[in-house]
Structures are given as structure tokens and as C-alpha cells.
Tab-separated table of C-alpha atoms in Angstrom:
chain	number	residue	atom	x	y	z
A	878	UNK	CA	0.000	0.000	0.000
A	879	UNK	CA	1.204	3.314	-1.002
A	880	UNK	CA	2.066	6.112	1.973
A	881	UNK	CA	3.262	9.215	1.821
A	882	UNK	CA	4.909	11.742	4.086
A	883	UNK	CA	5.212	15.764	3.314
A	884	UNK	CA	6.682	18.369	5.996
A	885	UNK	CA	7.634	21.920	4.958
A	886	UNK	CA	9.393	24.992	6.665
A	887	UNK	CA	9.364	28.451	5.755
A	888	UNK	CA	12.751	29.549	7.281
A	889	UNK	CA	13.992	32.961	7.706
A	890	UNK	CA	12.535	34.107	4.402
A	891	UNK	CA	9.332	36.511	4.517
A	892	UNK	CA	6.926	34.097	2.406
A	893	UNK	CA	6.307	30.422	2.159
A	894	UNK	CA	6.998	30.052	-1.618
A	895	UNK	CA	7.019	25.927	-1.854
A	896	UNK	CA	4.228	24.139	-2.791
A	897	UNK	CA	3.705	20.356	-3.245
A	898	UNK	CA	0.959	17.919	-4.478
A	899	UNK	CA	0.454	14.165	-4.316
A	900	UNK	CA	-2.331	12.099	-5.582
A	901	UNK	CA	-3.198	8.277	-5.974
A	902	UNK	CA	-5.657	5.799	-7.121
A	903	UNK	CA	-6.441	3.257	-4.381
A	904	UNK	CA	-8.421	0.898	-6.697
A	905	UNK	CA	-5.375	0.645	-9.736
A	906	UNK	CA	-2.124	1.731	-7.942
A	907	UNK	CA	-1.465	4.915	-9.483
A	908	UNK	CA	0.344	8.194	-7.970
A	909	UNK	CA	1.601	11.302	-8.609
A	910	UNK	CA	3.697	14.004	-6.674
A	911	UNK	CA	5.294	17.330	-7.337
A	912	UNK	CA	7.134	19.368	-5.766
A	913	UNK	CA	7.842	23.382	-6.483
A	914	UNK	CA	9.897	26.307	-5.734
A	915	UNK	CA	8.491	29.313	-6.645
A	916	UNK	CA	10.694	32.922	-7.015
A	917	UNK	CA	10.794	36.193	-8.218
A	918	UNK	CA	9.552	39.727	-6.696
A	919	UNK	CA	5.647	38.911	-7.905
A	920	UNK	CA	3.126	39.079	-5.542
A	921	UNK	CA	1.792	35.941	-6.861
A	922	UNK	CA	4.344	33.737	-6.922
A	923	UNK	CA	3.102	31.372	-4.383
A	924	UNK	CA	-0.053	31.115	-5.553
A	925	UNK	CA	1.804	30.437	-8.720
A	926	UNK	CA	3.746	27.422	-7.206
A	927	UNK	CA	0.919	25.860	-5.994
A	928	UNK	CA	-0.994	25.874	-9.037
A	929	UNK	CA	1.939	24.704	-11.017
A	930	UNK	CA	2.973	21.647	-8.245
A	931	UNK	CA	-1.283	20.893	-8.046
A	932	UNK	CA	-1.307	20.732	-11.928
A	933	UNK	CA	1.673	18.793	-12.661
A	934	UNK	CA	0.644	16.275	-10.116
A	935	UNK	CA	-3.296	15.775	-11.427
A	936	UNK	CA	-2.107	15.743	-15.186
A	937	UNK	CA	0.388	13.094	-14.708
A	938	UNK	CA	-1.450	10.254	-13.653
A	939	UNK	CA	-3.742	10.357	-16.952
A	940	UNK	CA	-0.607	11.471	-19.062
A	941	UNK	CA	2.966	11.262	-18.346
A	942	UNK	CA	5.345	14.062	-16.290
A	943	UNK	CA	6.648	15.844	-19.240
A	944	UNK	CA	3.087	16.418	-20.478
A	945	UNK	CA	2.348	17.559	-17.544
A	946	UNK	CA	5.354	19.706	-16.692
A	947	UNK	CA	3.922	21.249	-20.246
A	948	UNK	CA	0.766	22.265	-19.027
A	949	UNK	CA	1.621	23.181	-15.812
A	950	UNK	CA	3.768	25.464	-17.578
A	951	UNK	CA	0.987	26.742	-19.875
A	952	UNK	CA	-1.025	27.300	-16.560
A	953	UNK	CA	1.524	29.485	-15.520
A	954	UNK	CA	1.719	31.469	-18.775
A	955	UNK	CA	-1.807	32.386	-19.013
A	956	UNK	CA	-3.165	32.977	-15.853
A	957	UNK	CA	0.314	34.266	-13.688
A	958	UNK	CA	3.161	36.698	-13.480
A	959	UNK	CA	5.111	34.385	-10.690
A	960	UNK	CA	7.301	31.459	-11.491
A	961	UNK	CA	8.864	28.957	-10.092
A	962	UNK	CA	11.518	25.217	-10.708
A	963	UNK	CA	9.485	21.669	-10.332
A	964	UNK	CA	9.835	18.067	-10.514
A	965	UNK	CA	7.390	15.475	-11.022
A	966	UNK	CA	7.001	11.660	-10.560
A	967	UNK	CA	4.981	9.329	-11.541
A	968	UNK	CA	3.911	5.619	-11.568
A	969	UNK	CA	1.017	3.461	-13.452
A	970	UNK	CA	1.211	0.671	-11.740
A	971	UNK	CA	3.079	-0.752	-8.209
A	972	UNK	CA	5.276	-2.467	-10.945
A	973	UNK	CA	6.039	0.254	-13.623
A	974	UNK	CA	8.764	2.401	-13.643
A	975	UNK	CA	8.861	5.554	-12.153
A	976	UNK	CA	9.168	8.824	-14.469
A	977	UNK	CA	10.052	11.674	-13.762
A	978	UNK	CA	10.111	15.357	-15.222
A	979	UNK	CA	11.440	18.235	-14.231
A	980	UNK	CA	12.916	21.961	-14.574
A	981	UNK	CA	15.035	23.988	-12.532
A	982	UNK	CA	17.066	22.422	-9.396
A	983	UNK	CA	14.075	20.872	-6.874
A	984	UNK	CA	15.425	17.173	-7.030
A	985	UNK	CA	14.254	13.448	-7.142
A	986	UNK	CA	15.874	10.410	-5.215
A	987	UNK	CA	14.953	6.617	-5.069
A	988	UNK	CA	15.661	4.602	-2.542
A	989	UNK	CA	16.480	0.797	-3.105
A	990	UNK	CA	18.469	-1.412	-1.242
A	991	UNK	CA	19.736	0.746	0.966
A	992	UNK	CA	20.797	3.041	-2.015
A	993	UNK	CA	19.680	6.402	-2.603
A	994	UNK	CA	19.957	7.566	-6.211
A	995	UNK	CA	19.836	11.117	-7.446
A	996	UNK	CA	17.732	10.812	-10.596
A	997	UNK	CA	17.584	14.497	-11.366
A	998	UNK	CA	20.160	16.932	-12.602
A	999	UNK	CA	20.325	20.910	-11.029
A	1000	UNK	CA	19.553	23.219	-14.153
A	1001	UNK	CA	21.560	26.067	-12.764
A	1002	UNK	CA	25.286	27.471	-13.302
A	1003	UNK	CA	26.803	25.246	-10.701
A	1004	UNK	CA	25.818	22.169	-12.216
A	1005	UNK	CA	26.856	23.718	-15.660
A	1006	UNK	CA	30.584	24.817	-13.614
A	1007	UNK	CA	30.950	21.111	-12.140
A	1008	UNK	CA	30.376	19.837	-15.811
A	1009	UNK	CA	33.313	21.953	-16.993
A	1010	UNK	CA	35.779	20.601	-14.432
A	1011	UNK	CA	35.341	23.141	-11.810
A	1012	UNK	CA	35.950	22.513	-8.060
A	1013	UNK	CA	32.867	21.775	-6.154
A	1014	UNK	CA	33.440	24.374	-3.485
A	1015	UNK	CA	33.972	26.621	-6.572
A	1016	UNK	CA	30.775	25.919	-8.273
A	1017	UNK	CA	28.985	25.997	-4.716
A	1018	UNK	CA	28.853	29.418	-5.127
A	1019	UNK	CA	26.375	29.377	-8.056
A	1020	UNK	CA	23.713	27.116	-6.714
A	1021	UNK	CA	21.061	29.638	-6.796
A	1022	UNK	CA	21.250	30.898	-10.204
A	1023	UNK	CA	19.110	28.910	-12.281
A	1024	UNK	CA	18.967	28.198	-15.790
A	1025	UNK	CA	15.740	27.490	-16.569
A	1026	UNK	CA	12.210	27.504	-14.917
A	1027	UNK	CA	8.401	26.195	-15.304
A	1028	UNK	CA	7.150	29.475	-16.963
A	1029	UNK	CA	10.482	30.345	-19.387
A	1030	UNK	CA	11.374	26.692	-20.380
A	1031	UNK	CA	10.695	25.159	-24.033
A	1032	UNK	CA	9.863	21.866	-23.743
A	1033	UNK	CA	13.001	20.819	-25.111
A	1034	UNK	CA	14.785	21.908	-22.212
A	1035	UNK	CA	12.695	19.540	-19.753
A	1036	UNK	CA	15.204	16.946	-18.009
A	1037	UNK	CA	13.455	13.286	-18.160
A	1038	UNK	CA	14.663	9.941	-16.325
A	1039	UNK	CA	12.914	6.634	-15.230
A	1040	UNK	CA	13.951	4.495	-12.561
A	1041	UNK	CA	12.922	1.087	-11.778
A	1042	UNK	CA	10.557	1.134	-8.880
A	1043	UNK	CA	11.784	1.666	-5.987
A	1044	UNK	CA	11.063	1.073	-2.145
A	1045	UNK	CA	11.040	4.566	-1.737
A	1046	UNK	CA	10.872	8.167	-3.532
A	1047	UNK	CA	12.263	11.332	-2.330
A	1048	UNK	CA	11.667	14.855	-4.322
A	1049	UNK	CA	12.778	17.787	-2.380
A	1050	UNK	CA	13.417	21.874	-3.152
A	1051	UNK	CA	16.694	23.350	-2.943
A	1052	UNK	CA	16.192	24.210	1.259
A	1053	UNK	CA	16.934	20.808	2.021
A	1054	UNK	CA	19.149	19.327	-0.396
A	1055	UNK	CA	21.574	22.559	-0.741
A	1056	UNK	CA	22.255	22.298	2.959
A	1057	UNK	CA	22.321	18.566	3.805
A	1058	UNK	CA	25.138	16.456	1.433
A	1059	UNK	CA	24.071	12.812	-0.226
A	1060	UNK	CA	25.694	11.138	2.708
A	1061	UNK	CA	23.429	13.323	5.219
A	1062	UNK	CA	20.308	12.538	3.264
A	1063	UNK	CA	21.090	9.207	3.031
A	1064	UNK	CA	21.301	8.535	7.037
A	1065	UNK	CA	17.806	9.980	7.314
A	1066	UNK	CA	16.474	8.147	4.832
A	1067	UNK	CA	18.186	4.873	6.035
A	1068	UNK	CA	16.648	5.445	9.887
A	1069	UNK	CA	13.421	6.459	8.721
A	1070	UNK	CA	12.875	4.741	5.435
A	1071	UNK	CA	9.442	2.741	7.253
A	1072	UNK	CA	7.732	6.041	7.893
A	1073	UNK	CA	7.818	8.239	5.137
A	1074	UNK	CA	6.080	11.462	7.637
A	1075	UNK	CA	8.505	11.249	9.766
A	1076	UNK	CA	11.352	10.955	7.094
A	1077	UNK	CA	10.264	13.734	5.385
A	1078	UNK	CA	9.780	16.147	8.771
A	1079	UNK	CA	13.199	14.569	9.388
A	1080	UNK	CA	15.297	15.863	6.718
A	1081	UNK	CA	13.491	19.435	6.605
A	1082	UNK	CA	14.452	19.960	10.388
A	1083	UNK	CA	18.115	18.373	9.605
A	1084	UNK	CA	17.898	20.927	6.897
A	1085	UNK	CA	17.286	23.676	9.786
A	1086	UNK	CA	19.486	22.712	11.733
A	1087	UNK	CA	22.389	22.663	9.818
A	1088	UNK	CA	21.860	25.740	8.007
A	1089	UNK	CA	21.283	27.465	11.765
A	1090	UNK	CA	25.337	26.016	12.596
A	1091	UNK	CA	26.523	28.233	9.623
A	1092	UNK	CA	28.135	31.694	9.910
A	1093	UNK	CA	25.511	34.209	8.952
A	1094	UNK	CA	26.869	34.694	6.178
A	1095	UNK	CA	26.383	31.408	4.503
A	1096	UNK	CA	23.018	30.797	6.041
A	1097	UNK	CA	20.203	30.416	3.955
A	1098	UNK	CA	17.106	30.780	5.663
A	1099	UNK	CA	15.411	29.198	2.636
A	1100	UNK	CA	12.247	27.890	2.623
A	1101	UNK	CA	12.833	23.812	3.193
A	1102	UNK	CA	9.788	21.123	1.510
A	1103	UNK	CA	10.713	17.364	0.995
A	1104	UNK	CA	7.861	14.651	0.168
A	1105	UNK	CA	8.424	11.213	0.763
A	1106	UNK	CA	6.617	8.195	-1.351
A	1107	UNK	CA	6.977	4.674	-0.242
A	1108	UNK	CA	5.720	1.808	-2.202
């Protein structure tokens, strides 16, 4: 049976600008879940996240993630001035693959075996700097400038992987995974892998917690979402 866990923080920053969705079919097995991270100056760009994450999320069980990313996307275009960066996941069936979609640097994981896999790629200039050769603590610096977004991106631009299914999925925005390394996420995923609400209230207070131990400086204060799927 399928269970799911969300927690979310708003930090030190003056709005709450994640959003997330999940849905499921009891009778056949199938689920969706997004996950967004909306930005910009625009007084609607929470609203904006929402709609994007509750979009992506409905549309994908009947379709696929990439359609959906699309329309979420078109959602955006017509009826906001806020943006934000998303991933999406999907599965038919408890024995289909899992695909995913996404824009922008939220991230997926699966967990298998005690593994946890990174299935999605950051679309911002770090990931572009670590491609080139340069040092991580280099390209660190660039985390937060994205490349691409839900409500700029052509739909050639939309990253796309599949996984095998998993015992667990993880998606999560940038407040948790920017502060807490693979090897801290993977701890909290290995002690709480059983109860995905407590994982995911887990890793966003981990996520606090080490961002509070940094200089102020380096802190982020940035709103922290992760959603948890096990299968």
C-alpha cells in the first residue's frame, strides 16, 4: 500500500513560496507528486507554485510528467506573473517504472536497497561549472542561479529519467538538499525509510538545523519542503 509523508518549513525568508501535491488511485495503484519552488519579486508567486505543483501532479497520472510539466507550464503562462523550478514523478502501476520530469534544481531520489539515487540533474550554473571541471566548493557558489524555470522553459529543455521502482521516492526543493550532502540525506532516509512522515519532517528539520550552525553569512534561511513516497 502506497504512503506518503510531506513536511515543509518556511525559514527565515518573509513568504512560504514551496508548494507540493500528491495524488493516488487506491483501486489501480497509481500516484503522482510534485514538488515546487516558486521565485521572483511577484506578488503571486506562491499562488503560482501551488498551481503549477497541483497541476503537474493531477495531469500526470492520466498522461505522463513531461506532459504535464507542459501544461503546468501553460497554466503558468496564461493565468500568472510568478514562477517557479518543479519536478514530477509518476507511476502506473506498483510495478512500472517511475518517471520523472522536471525543470530547474528541486530534485528526485529513489531509494532501493539501501541506495539512494539522485535521478535528477540541477539546471543552474553550478551544475553547468561542475560539468566543466570546476571545483565543487567553486561551483557551490552558483547554486542559486538557475537556468531554466516552469514558466520560461521550451519543452526541449525539460530533463526526463525513469527508474525502476523503488522502495522509496524522495523529491525535495533546494532548502533541504543545498544544505544537507548525499551522505546526510542518506542517514535519514536509512533510519526512517518505514515512515515516510517522519522521514520527510526529518530531513526538513536536519535541513534547519544545519543551516542554523553556519556563519551568517552562509546561512540560507530558505524555505525547506521534501515529500516522501513509499511503495
Amino acid at each position: 500500500m502506497i504512503t506518503f509523508g510531506t513536511y515543509s518549513d518556511q525559514g527565515l525568508r518573509d513568504s512560504q513560496q514551496d508548494a507540493h501535491h500528491v495524488t493516488f488511485n487506491r483501486d489501480t495503484g497509481q500516484w503522482a507528486a510534485a514538488i515546487a519552488d516558486g521565485f521572483g519579486p511577484e506578488e503571486d508567486v506562491a499562488e503560482a507554485a501551488q498551481e503549477a505543483a497541483t497541476t503537474a501532479a493531477t495531469k500526470a497520472i492520466p498522461y505522463d510528467p513531461y506532459v504535464a510539466l507542459g501544461e503546468a507550464a501553460t497554466r503558468l503562462h496564461r493565468d500568472y506573473d510568478g514562477d517557479c523550478v518543479m519536478v514530477v514523478a509518476s507511476q502506473y502501476t506498483p510495478n512500472d517504472a517511475i518517471d520523472i520530469a522536471w525543470v530547474g534544481d528541486c530534485r528526485a531520489y529513489t531509494w532501493a536497497g539501501g541506495e539512494l539515487t539522485q535521478l535528477t540533474r540541477d539546471h543552474n550554473e553550478a551544475q553547468e561549472l561542475l560539468d566543466a571541471g570546476v571545483p565543487d566548493e567553486v561551483a557551490r557558489d552558483h547554486c542559486h542561479i538557475i537556468t531554466t524555470s516552469v514558466a520560461r522553459s521550451f519543452e526541449s529543455e525539460y530533463g526526463t529519467a525513469s527508474a525502476a521502482a523503488p522502495e522509496l521516492m524522495l523529491l525535495t526543493t533546494d532548502g533541504v538538499h543545498d544544505v544537507l550532502n548525499y551522505e546526510e540525506i542518506r542517514e535519514i532516509v536509512w533510519r526512517f525509510d518505514t515512515d515516510p512522515e517522519v522521514c520527510a519532517q526529518a530531513l526538513v528539520e536536519a535541513a534547519r538545523e544545519a543551516d542554523a550552525d553556519r556563519s551568517e553569512e552562509e546561512q540560507s534561511g530558505d524555505n525547506a519542503t521534501a515529500v516522501v513516497i513509499r511503495l
